[in-house]
Coordinates of C-alpha atoms in Angstrom, one line a residue:
X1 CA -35.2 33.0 -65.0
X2 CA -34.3 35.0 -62.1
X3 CA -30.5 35.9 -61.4
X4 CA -29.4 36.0 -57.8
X5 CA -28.5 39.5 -56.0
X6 CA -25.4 39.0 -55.9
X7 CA -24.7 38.2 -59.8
X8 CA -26.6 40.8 -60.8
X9 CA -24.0 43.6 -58.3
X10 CA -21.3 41.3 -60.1
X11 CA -22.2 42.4 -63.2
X12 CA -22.4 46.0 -62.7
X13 CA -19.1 45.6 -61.4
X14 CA -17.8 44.3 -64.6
X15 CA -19.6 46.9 -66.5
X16 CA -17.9 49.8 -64.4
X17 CA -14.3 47.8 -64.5
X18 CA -14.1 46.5 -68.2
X19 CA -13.9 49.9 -69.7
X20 CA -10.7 50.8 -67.7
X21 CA -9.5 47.5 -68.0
X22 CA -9.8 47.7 -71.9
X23 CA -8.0 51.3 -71.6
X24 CA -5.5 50.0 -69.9
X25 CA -5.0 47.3 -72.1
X26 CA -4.8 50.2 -75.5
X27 CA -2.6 52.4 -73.7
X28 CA 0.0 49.0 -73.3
X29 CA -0.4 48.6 -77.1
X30 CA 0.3 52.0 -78.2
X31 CA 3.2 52.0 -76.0
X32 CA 4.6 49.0 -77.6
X33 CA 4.0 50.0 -81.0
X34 CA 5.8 53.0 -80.6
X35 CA 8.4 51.2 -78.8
X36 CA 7.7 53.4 -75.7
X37 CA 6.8 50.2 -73.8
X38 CA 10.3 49.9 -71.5
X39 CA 10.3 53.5 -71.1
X40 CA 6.7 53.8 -69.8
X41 CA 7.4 51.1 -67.1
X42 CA 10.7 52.7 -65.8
X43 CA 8.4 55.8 -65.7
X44 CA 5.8 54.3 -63.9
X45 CA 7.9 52.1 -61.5
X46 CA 9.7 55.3 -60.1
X47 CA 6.7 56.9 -59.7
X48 CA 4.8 54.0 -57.3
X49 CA 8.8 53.7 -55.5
X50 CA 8.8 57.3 -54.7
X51 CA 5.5 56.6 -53.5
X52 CA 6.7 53.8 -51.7
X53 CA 9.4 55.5 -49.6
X54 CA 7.3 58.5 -49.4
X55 CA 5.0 56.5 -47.5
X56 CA 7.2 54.6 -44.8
X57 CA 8.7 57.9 -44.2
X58 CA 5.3 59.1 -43.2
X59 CA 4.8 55.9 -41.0
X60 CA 7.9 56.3 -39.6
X61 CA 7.2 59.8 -38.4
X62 CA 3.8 58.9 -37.6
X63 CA 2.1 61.3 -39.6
X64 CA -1.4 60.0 -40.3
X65 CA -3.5 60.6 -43.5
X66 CA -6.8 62.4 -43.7
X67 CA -6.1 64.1 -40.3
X68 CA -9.9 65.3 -38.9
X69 CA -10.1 68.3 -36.8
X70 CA -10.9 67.5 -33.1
X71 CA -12.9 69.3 -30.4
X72 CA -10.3 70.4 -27.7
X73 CA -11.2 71.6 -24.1
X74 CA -11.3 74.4 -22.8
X75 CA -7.9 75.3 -20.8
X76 CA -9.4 78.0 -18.5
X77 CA -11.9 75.0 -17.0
X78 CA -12.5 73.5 -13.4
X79 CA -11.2 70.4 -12.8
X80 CA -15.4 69.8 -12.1
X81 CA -15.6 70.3 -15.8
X82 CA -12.5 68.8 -16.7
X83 CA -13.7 65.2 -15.1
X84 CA -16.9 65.6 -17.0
X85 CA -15.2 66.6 -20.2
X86 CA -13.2 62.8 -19.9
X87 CA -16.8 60.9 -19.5
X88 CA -17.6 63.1 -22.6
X89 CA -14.4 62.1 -24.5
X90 CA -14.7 58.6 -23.7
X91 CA -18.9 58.7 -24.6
X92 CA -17.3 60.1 -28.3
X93 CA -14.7 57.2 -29.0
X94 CA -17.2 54.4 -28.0
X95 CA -19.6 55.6 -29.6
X96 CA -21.1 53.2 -32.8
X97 CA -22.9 54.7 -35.8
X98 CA -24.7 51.2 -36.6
X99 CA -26.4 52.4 -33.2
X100 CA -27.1 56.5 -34.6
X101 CA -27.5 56.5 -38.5
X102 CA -26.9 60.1 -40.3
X103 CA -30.1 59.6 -41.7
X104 CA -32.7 58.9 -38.4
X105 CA -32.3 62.6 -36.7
X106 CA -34.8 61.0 -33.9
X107 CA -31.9 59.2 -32.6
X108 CA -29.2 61.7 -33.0
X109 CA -31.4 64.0 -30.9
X110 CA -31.6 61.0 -28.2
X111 CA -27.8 61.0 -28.4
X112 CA -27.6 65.1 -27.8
X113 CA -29.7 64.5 -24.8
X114 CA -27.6 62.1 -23.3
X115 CA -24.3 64.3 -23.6
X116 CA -26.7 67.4 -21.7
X117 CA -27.8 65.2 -19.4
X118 CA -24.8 63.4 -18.6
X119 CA -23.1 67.1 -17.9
X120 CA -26.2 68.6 -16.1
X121 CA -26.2 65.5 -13.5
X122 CA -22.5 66.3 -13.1
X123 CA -22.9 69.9 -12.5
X124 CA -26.4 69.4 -10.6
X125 CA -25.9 66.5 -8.8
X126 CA -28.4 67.3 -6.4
X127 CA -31.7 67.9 -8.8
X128 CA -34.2 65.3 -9.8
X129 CA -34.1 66.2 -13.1
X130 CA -31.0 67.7 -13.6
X131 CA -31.0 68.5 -17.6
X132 CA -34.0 70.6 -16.7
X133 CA -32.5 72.7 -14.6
X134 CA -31.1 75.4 -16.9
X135 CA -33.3 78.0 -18.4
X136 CA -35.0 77.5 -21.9
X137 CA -32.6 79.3 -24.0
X138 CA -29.6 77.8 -22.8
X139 CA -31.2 74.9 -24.4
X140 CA -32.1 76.7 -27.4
X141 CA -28.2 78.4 -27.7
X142 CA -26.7 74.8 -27.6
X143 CA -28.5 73.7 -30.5
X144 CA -28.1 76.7 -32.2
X145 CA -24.5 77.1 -31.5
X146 CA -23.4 73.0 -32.4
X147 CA -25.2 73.3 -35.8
X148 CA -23.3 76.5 -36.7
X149 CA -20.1 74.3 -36.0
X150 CA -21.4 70.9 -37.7
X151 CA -22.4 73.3 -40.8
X152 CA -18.7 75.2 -40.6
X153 CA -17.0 72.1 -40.1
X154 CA -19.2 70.4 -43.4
X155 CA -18.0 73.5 -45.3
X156 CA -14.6 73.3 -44.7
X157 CA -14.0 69.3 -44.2
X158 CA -17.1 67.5 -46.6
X159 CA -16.4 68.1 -50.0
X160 CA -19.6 69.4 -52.4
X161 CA -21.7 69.9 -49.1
X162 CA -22.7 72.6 -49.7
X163 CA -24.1 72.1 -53.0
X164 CA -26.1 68.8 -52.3
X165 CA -29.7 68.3 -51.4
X166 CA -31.1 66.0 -48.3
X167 CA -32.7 64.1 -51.1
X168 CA -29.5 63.4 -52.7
X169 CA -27.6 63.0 -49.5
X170 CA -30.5 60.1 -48.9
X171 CA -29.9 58.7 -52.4
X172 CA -25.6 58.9 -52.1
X173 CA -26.0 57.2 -48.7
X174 CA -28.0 54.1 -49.7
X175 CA -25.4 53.7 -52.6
X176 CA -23.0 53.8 -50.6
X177 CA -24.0 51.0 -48.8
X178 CA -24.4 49.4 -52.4
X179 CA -20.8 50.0 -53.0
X180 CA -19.8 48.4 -49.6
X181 CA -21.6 44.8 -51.1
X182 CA -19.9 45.6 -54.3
X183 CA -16.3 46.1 -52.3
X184 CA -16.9 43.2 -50.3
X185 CA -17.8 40.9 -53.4
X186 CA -14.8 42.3 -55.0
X187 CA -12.4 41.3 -51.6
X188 CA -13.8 37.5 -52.4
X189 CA -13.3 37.4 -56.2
X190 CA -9.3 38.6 -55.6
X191 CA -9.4 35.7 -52.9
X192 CA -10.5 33.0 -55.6
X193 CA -8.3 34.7 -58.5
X194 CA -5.2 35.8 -56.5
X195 CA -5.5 34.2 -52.9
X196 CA -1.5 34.5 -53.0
X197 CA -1.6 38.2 -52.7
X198 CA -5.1 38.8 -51.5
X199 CA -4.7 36.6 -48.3
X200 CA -1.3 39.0 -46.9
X201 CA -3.2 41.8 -47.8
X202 CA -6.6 41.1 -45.6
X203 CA -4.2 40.0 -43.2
X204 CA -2.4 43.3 -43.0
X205 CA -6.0 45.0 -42.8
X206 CA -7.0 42.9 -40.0
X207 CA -3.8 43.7 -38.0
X208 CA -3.7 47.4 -38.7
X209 CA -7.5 47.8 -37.2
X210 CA -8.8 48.3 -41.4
X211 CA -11.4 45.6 -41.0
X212 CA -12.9 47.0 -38.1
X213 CA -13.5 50.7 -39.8
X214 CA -15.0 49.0 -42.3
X215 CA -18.8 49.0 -40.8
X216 CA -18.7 51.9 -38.9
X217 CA -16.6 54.8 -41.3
X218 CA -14.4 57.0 -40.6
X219 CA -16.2 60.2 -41.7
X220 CA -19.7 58.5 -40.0
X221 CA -17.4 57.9 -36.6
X222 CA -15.6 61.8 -36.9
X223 CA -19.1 63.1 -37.4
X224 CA -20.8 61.6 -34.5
X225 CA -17.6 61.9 -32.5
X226 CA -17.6 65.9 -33.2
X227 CA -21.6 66.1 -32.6
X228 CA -20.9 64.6 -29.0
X229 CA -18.2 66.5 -27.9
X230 CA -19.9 70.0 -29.6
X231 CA -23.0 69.6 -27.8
X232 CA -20.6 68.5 -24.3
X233 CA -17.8 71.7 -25.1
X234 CA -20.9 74.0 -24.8
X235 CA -22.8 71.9 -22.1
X236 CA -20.0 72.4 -19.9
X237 CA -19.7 76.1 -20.8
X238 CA -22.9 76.5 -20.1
X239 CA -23.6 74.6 -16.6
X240 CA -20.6 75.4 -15.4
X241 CA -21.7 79.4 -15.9
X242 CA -18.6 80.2 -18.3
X243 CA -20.8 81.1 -20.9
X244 CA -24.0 82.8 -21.9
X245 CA -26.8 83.3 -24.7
X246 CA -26.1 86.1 -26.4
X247 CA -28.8 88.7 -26.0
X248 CA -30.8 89.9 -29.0
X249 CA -29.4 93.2 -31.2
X250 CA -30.5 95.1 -33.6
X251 CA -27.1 93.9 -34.8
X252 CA -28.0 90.2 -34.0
X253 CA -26.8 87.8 -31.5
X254 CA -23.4 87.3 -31.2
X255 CA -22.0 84.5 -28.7
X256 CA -21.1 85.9 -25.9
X257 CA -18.1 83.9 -23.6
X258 CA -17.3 84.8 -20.2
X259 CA -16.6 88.0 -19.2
X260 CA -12.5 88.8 -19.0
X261 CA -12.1 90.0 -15.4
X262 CA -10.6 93.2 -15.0
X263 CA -9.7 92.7 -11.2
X264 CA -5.9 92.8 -10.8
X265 CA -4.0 89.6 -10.1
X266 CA -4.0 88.9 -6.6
X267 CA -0.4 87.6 -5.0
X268 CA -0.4 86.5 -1.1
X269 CA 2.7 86.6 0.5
X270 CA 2.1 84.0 3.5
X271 CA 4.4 82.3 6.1
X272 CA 6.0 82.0 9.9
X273 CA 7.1 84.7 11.8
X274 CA 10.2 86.2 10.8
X275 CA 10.5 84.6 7.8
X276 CA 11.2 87.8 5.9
X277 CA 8.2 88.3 3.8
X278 CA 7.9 92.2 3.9
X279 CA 11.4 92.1 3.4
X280 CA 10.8 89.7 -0.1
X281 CA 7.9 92.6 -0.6
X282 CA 9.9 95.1 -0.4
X283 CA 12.8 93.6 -3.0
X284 CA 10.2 93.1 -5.4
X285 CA 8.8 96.2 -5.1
X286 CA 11.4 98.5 -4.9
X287 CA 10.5 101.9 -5.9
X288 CA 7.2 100.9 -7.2
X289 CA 5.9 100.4 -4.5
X290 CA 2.7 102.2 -3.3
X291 CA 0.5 101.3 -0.3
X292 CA -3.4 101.0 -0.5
X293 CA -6.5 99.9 0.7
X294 CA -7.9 98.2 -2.8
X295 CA -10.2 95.2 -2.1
X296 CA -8.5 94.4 1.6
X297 CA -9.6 90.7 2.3
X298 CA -9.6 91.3 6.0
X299 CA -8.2 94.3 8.4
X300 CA -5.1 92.0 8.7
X301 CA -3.8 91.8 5.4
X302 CA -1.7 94.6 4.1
X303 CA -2.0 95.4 0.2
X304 CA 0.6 96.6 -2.4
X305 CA -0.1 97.9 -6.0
X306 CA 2.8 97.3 -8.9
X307 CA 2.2 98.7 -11.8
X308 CA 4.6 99.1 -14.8
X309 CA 3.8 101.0 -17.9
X310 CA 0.9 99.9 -19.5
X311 CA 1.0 96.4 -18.2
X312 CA -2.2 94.9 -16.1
X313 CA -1.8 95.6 -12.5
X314 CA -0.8 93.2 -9.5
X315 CA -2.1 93.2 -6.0
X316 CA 0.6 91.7 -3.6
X317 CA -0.8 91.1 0.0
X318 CA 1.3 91.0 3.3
X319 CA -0.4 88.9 5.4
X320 CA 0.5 88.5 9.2
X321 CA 3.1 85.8 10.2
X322 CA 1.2 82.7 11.5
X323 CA 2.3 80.3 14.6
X324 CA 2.3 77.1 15.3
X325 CA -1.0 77.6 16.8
X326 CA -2.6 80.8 15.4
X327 CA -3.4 81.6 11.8
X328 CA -4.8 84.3 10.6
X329 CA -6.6 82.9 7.7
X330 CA -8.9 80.9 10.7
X331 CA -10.9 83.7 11.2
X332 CA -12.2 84.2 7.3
X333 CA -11.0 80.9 5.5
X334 CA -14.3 81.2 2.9
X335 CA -13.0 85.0 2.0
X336 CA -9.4 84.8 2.5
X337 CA -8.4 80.9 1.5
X338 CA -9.9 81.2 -2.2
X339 CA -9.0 85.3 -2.9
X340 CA -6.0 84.7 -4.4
X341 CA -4.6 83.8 -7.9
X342 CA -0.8 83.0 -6.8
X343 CA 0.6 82.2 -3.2
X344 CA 4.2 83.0 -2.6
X345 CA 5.2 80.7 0.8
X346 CA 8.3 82.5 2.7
X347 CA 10.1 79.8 4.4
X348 CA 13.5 80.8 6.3
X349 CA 16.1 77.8 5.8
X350 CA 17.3 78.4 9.5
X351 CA 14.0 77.5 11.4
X352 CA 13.4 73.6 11.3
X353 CA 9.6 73.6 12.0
X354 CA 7.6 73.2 8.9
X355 CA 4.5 72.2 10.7
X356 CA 2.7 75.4 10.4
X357 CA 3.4 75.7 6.7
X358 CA 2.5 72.6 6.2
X359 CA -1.1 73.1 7.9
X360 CA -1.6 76.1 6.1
X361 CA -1.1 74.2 2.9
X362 CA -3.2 71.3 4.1
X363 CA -6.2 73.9 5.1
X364 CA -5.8 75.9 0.9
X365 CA -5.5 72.5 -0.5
X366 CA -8.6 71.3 1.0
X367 CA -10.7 74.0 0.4
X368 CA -10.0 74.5 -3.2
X369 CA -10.7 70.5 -3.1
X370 CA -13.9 71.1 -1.6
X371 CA -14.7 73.6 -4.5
X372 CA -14.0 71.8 -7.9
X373 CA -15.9 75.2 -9.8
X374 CA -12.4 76.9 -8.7
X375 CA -8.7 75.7 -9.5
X376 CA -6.1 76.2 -7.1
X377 CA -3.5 79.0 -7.3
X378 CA 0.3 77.9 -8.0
X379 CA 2.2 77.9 -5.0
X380 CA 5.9 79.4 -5.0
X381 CA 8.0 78.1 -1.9
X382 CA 10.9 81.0 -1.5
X383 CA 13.3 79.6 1.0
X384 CA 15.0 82.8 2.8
X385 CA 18.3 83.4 5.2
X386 CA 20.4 81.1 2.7
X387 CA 23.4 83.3 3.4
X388 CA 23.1 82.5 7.2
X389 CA 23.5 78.7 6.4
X390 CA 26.7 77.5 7.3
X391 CA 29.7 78.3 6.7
X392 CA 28.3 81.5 8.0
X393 CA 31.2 83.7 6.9
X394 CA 31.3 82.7 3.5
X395 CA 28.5 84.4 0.9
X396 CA 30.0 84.8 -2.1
X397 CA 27.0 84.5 -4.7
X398 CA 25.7 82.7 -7.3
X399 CA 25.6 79.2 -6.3
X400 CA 24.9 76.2 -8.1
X401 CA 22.4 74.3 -6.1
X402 CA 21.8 71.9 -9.0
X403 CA 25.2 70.6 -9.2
X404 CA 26.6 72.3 -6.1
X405 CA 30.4 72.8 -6.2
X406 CA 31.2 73.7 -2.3
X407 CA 29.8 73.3 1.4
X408 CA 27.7 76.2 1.5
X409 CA 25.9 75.3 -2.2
X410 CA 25.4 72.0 -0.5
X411 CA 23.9 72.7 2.4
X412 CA 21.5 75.5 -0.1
X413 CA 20.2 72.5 -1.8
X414 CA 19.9 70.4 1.4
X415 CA 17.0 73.2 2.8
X416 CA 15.3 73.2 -0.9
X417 CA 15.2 69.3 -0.6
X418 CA 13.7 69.8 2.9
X419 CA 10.9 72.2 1.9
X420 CA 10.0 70.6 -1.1
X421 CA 9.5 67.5 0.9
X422 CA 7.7 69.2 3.8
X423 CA 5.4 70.9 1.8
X424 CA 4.9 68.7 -1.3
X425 CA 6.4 71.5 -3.9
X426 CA 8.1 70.6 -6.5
X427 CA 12.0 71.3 -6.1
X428 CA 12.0 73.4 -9.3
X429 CA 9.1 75.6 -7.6
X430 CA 11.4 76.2 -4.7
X431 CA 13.3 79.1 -5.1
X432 CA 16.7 80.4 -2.8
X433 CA 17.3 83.6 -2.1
X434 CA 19.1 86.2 0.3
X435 CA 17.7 89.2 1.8
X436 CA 20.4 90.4 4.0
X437 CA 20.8 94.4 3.4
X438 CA 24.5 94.6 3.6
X439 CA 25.3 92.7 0.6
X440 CA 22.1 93.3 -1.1
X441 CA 19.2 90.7 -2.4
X442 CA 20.2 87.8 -4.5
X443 CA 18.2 85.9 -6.7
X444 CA 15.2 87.6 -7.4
X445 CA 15.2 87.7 -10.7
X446 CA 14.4 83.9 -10.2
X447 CA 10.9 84.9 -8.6
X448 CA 10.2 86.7 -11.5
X449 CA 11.5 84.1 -13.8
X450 CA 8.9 81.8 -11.7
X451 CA 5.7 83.8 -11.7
X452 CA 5.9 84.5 -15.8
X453 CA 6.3 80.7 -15.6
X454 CA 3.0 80.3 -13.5
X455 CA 1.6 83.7 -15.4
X456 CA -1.0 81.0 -17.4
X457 CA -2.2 78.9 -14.1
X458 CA -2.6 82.1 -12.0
X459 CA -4.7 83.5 -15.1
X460 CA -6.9 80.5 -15.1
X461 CA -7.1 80.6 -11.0
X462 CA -8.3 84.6 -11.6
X463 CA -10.7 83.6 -14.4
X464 CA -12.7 81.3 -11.9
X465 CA -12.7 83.5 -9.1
X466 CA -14.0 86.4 -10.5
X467 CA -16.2 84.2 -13.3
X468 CA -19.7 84.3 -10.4
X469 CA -18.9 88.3 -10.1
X470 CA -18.9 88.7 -13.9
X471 CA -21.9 86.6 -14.4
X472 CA -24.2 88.4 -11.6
X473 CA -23.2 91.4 -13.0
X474 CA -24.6 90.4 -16.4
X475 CA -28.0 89.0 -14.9
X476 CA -28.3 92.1 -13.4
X477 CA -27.8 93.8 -17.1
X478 CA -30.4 91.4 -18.1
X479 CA -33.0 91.5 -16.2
X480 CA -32.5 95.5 -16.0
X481 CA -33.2 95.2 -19.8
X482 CA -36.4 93.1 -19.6
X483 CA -37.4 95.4 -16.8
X484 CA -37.1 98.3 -19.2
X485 CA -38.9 96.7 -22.4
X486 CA -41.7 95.8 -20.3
X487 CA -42.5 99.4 -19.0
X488 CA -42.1 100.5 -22.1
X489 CA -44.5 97.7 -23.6

């Protein structure tokens, strides 16, 4: 006689359950018999009710169990490689491990080559055969690098991975498909004993998403999920040319990131005529001030150094005062639009034409839309001449332009509102201040207070711009290096 399947994993169920069962049962006894009984459940109540509290105050602050670390972009990216990077994130939480078992690497490889070729068409829109168009080693260096990660990420995360064998692995994974019959067989056997209490409880699993993590798994999903965006993070890294092979050492490879640029941060100081930039240039320079010819742009922009201690240098420029009709930037927009990290826009609150600020914006908006491998500079709108606003004898600083107190703050916070709408800045980017040299500046320690504020999107907007230099500079090194092996060979 030949017992069905499932009997027979019923049986081995009992087998592993009876023993506790019956050691359960003893341990009741003894504490009877010793008349420990009431004092063992009091014991064991307020352990399961601290328990219990414990774990609706961790629902209540949202605080999830078995957190699982989770590939982050890159903050220094492009938006190009930002877009990209939210295909890749959404490719990782679709993604269905019934489709890519742990165990067939044939189809995990298909799955790699879908992330690179999803990036490469992104970045190389224009090829046939986009995921070929990156050199051999690139290849080579994604692999290598997203199996150093998976293999850190199994040390640290996947308990005893490091001590089992493939074979094993094999051998605890068709088990553990075993035990998912054996689970489900015991689901339907509480049903038929206890349906009073098992039917709230499936119901509760239903409604909190349980049921459905239940044939894919968590660690299966977190696995693939982390293989997908691994092999995108260094994709992106790599089509976008933010990162490089290392080169071979006597002291081995080592991966080699983008180059840090050691250009100065560039500042342009930009608006109408007689709006009192080189008078804002020369408040924030003050006695630091030193003119040069570093890296002029064109012959009409005027350049600054400011250096303090041992702090990175700046680069402020002085460009000419545009018109309503002539700007200077018309004459070199692919140098002169996209050489900057940080764009400080002088508008005086007495003149009531905005119309050539507002082209100039439209023109470095759209060319740093046109260019997706860069990311546009913070712009800083500083409205000058606020002491000439009316009243026009009263000046009696600081005003309050967020909750403004008398006619003059009023009228202060009326030309902010008018910039920021002119010119689509923010009102908190807009910044008032008074040049006049009888009763000296005012308010310029808000412009510094601002550019620390934009210090991390300026830093980003460097990093791109001087990213191409920084890599043709290491092809150069390289090929320079082969050149010199192969004479020598």
């Amino acid at each position: 006689m030949r017992f069905p399947t499932n009997w027979l994993w019923t049986i081995v169920f009992l087998l592993l359950i009876l023993p506790w069962l019956a050691l359960i049962g003893l341990g009741i006894f003894w504490l009877w018999q010793h008349h420990y009984l009431v004092t063992g459940f009091i014991t064991l109540a307020s352990f399961y009710g601290a328990a219990t509290l414990l774990n609706h105050w961790l629902k209540h602050r949202q605080i999830e169990p078995f957190q699982l670390p989770d590939v982050q972009a890159d903050q220094r990216w492009s938006p190009a490689a930002e877009t990209v990077w939210a295909e890749i994130d959404k490719m990782a939480d679709e993604v269905n491990p019934a489709d890519y078992p742990l165990t067939d690497s044939a189809r995990l490889l298909l799955l790699a080559q879908q992330v690179i070729r999803k990036v490469a068409r992104h970045f190389r829109p224009k090829a046939g055969k986009a995921e070929l168009d990156i050199p051999l080693r690139n290849i080579l260096f994604i692999t290598e690098q997203v199996s150093r990660d998976m293999r850190q990420l199994l040390d640290e995360r996947i308990p005893f991975s490091h001590l089992l064998t493939i074979d094993e692995g094999l051998k605890l994974w068709k088990w553990k498909q075993r035990l998912e019959k054996g689970h489900f067989i015991y689901r339907m056997g509480r049903m038929l004993l206890s349906p009073a209490t098992a039917i709230p409880a499936e119901l509760s699993g239903f409604f909190q998403g349980k049921v459905a993590q239940y044939p894919k798994g968590l660690l299966e999903q977190w696995l693939l999920r982390t293989l997908i965006k691994k092999t995108g993070y260094y994709a992106i890294a790599l089509y976008s040319g933010q990162l490089a092979p290392p080169v071979l050492a006597e002291s081995g490879p080592q991966p080699e990131s983008a180059p840090e640029t050691k250009q100065p941060l560039r500042i342009l100081v930009a608006g109408q005529l007689k709006a009192g930039k080189s008078s804002l240039i020369n408040a924030l320079l003050g006695e630091l001030r030193a003119a040069t010819n570093v890296l002029p742009l064109t012959d009409e922009l005027t350049v600054y150094k400011l250096a303090q201690d041992d702090s990175s240098e700046l680069l402020i420029f002085d460009s000419p005062g545009y018109g309503d009709k002539i700007h200077w930037f018309e004459k070199e927009p692919e140098r002169a639009l996209g050489g900057f990290d940080l764009v400080l826009l002088v508008c005086s609150a007495t003149q009531a034409g905005r119309e050539a600020d507002a082209q100039f914006l439209t023109d470095l908006r759209n060319w740093f839309d046109q260019r997706l491998h860069r990311s546009m500079p913070p712009v800083l709108a500083i409205v000058t001449h606020i002491d000439q606003l009316r009243p026009l004898r009263e000046w009696q600083p600081p005003y309050d332009v967020q909750a403004p107190q008398n006619e003059k703050a009023c009228n202060i916070r009326d030309a902010l509102e008018t910039v920021s709408e002119a010119l689509h800045i923010a009102m908190s980017d807009c910044i008032p201040i008074s040049l006049q040299t009888t009763g000296g500046v005012y308010n310029i320690d808000a412009i510094w207070a601002a550019l620390a504020d934009k210090w991390p999107e300026s830093k980003r907007a460097q990093y791109l711009r001087c990213l191409p230099e920084g890599r043709s500079k290491e092809k150069l090194r390289l090929i320079w290096m082969q050149m010199a092996n192969l004479i020598r060979i």
